[in-house]
Coordinates of C-alpha atoms in Angstrom, one line a residue:
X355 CA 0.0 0.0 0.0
X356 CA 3.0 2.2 1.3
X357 CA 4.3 1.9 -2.3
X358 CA 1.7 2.5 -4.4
X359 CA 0.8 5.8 -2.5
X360 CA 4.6 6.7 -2.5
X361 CA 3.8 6.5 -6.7
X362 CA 1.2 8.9 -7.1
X363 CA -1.9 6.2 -6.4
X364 CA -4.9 6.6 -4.2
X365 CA -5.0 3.2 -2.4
X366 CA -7.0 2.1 0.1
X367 CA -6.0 -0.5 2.5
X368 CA -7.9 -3.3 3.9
X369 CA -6.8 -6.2 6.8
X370 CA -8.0 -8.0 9.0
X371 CA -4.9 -7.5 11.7
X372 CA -5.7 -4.4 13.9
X373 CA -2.1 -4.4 14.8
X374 CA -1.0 -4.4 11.3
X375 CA -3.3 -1.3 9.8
X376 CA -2.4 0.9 13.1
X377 CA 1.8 0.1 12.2
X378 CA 0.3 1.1 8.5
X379 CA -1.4 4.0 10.0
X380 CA 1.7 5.5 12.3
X381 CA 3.9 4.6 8.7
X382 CA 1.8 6.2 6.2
X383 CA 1.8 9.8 6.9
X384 CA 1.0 12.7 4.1
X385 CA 0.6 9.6 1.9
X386 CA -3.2 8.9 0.3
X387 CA -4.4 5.7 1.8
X388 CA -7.7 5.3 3.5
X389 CA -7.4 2.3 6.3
X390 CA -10.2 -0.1 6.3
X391 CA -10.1 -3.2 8.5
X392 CA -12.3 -6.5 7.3
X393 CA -11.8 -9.9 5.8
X394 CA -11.6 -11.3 2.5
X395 CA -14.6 -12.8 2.3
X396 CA -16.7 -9.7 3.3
X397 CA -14.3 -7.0 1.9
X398 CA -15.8 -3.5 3.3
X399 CA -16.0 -2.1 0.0
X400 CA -18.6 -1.3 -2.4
X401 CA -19.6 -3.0 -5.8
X402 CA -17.1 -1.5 -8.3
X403 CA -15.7 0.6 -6.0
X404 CA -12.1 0.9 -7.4
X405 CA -10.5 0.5 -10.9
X406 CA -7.4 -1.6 -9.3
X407 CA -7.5 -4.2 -6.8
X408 CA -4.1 -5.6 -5.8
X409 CA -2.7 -8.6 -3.7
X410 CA 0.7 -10.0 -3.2
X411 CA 1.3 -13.4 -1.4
X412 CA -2.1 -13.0 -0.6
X413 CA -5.0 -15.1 -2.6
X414 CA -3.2 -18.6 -1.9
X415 CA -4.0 -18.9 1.7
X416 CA -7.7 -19.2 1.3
X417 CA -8.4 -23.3 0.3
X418 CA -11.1 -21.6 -1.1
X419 CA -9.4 -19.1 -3.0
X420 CA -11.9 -18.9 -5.9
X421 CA -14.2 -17.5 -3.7
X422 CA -12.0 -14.8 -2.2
X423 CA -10.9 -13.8 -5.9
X424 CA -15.3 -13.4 -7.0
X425 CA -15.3 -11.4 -3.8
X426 CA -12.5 -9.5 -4.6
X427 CA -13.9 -8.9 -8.4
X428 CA -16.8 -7.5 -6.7
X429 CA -15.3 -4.5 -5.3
X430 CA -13.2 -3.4 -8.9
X431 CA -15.3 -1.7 -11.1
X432 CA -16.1 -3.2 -15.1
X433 CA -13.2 -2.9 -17.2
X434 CA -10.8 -2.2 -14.0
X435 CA -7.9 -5.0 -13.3
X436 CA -7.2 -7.3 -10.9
X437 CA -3.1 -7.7 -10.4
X438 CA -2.8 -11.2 -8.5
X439 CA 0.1 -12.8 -6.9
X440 CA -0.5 -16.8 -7.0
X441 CA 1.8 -19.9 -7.4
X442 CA 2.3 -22.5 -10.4
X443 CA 1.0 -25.8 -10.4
X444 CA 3.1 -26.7 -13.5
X445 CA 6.2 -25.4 -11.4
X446 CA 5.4 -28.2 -9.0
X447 CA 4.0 -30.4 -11.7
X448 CA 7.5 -30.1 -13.4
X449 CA 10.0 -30.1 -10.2
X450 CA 8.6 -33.6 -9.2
X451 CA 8.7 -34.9 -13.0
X452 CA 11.9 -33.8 -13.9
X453 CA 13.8 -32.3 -10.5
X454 CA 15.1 -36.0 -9.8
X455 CA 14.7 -35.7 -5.7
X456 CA 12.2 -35.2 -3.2
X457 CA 11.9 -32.1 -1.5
X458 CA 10.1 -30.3 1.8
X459 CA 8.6 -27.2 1.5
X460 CA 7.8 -24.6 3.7
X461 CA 4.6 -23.3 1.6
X462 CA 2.3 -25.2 -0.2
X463 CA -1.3 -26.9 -0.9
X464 CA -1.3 -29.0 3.1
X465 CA -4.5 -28.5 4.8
X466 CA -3.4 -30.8 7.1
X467 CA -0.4 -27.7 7.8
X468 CA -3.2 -24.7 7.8
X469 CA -0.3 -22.4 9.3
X470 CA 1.8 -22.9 5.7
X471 CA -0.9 -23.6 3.6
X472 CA -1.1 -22.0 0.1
X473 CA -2.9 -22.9 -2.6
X474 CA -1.2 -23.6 -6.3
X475 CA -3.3 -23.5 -9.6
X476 CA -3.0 -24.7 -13.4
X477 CA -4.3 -22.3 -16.2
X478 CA -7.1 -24.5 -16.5
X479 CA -8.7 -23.6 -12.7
X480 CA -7.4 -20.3 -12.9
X481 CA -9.6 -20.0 -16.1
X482 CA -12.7 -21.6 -14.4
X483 CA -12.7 -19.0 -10.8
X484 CA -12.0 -16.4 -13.3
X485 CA -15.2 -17.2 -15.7
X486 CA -17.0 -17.9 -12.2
X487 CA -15.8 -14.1 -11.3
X488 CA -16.8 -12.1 -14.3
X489 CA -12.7 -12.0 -15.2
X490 CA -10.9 -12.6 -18.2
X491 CA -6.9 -13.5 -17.9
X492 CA -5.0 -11.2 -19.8
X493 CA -1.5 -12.3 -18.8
X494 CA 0.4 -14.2 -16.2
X495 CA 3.7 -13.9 -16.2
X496 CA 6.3 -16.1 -13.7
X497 CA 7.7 -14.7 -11.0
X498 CA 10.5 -14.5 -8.0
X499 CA 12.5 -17.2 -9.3
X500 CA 15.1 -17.8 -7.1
X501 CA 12.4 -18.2 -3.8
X502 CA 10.3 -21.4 -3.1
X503 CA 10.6 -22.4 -6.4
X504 CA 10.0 -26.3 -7.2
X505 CA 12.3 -26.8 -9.9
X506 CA 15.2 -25.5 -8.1
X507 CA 14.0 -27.7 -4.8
X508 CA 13.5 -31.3 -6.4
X509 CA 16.5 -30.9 -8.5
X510 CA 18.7 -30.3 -5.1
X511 CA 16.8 -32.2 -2.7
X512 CA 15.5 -31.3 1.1
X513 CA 19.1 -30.8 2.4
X514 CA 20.8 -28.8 -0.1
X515 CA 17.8 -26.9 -1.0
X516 CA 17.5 -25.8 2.4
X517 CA 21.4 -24.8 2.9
X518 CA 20.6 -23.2 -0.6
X519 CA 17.7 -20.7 0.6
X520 CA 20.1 -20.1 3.6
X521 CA 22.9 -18.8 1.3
X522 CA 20.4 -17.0 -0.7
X523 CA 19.1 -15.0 2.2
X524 CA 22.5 -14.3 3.0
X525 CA 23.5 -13.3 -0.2
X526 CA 20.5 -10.6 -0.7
X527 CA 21.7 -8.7 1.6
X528 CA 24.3 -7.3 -0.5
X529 CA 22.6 -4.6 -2.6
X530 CA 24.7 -5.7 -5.7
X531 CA 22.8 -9.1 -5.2
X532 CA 19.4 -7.8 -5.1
X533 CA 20.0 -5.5 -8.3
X534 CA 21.0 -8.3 -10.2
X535 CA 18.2 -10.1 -8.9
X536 CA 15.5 -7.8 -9.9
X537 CA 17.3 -7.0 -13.3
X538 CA 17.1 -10.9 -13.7
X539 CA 13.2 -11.0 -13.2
X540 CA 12.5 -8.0 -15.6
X541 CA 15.2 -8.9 -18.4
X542 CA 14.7 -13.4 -18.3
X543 CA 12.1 -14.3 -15.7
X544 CA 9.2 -12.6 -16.8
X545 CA 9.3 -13.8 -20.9
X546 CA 9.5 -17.6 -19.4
X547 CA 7.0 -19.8 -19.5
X548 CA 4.8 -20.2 -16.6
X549 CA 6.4 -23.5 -15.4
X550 CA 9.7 -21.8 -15.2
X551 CA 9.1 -19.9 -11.1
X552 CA 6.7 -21.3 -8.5
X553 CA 5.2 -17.8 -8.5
X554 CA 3.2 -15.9 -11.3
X555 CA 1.6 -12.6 -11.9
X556 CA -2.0 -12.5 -13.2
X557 CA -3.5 -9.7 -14.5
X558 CA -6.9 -9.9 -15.0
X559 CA -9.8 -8.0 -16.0
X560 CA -13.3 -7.8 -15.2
X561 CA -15.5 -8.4 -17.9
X562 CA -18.9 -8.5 -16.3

């Protein structure tokens, strides 16, 4: 929210932590957010209220994501977009096919493990909430390569994948790191295919 209002947008904010929108409150001043605190499946907002709605790391947590996403279609206006953080089935699909070794992962679809749940979708069920939503997919694109990603994890196995994301953390720290990393995303990641990072961008638009 912080960085879209630090861009020139008019965002408003919605959470269900109390403690979380009061640290946004005290961090957000002179900037053009309006704080609302609910849930995602009631979202305190009206029907086609804005032109944008965002969420990062976000949709996956619900089991019953589709829902949240209709819900969150409700409150964008006709013709507005939706920009959606979610993860790639295929990614996991083709880590387990091809990577050679099984793997542990902190994230992924366990409802028995509700605390790391998150949910993971082919195009096919991302095309099905979306026509259940009044949406229309207008790109996904993949995403943070080098974090959680299934390829990466089954091709190294549980141990060295997890002294892998230890180095990696490490390694970001240096700002020379993270520049490459982010020129790496725009230049390569982005014009993979969607199998290539665990995570993907959608952008999506409301058609109805």
């Amino acid at each position: 929210s912080k960085f879209l209002a630090e861009n020139g947008h008019s965002v408003t904010a919605c959470d269900i932590s109390q403690v979380l929108l009061k640290a946004l409150k005290e961090n957000s001043h002179g900037l053009d957010i309006d704080i609302r605190h609910g849930d995602a499946h009631n979202i305190p907002a009206k029907d086609g209220e804005f032109d944008v709605v965002v969420a990062r790391m976000f949709l996956g947590h619900f089991p019953d994501w589709p829902e949240v996403l209709k819900e969150m279609a409700r409150c964008c206006r006709r013709g507005g977009k939706l920009l959606i953080h979610f993860t790639s089935s295929e990614n996991a699909d083709f880590g387990r096919k091809f990577g050679g070794h099984d793997c542990g992962f902190a994230d992924g679809p366990d409802l028995a493990n509700p605390h790391n749940y998150y949910a993971s979708a082919s195009q096919s069920q991302l095309q099905k909430a979306c026509a259940r939503a009044g949406l229309r997919q207008v790109e996904r694109a993949p995403n943070t390569f080098f974090l959680h990603n299934r390829l990466i994890g089954h091709s190294l196995g549980s141990e060295r994948y997890d002294a892998y994301q230890k180095e990696l953390a490490e390694r970001l720290k240096d700002v020379a790191v993270r520049d490459f990393a982010v020129w790496f995303e725009h230049s390569v990641v982005r014009h993979m295919p969607v199998w290539f990072s665990y995570y993907n961008v959608l952008v999506l638009i409301k058609i109805r």
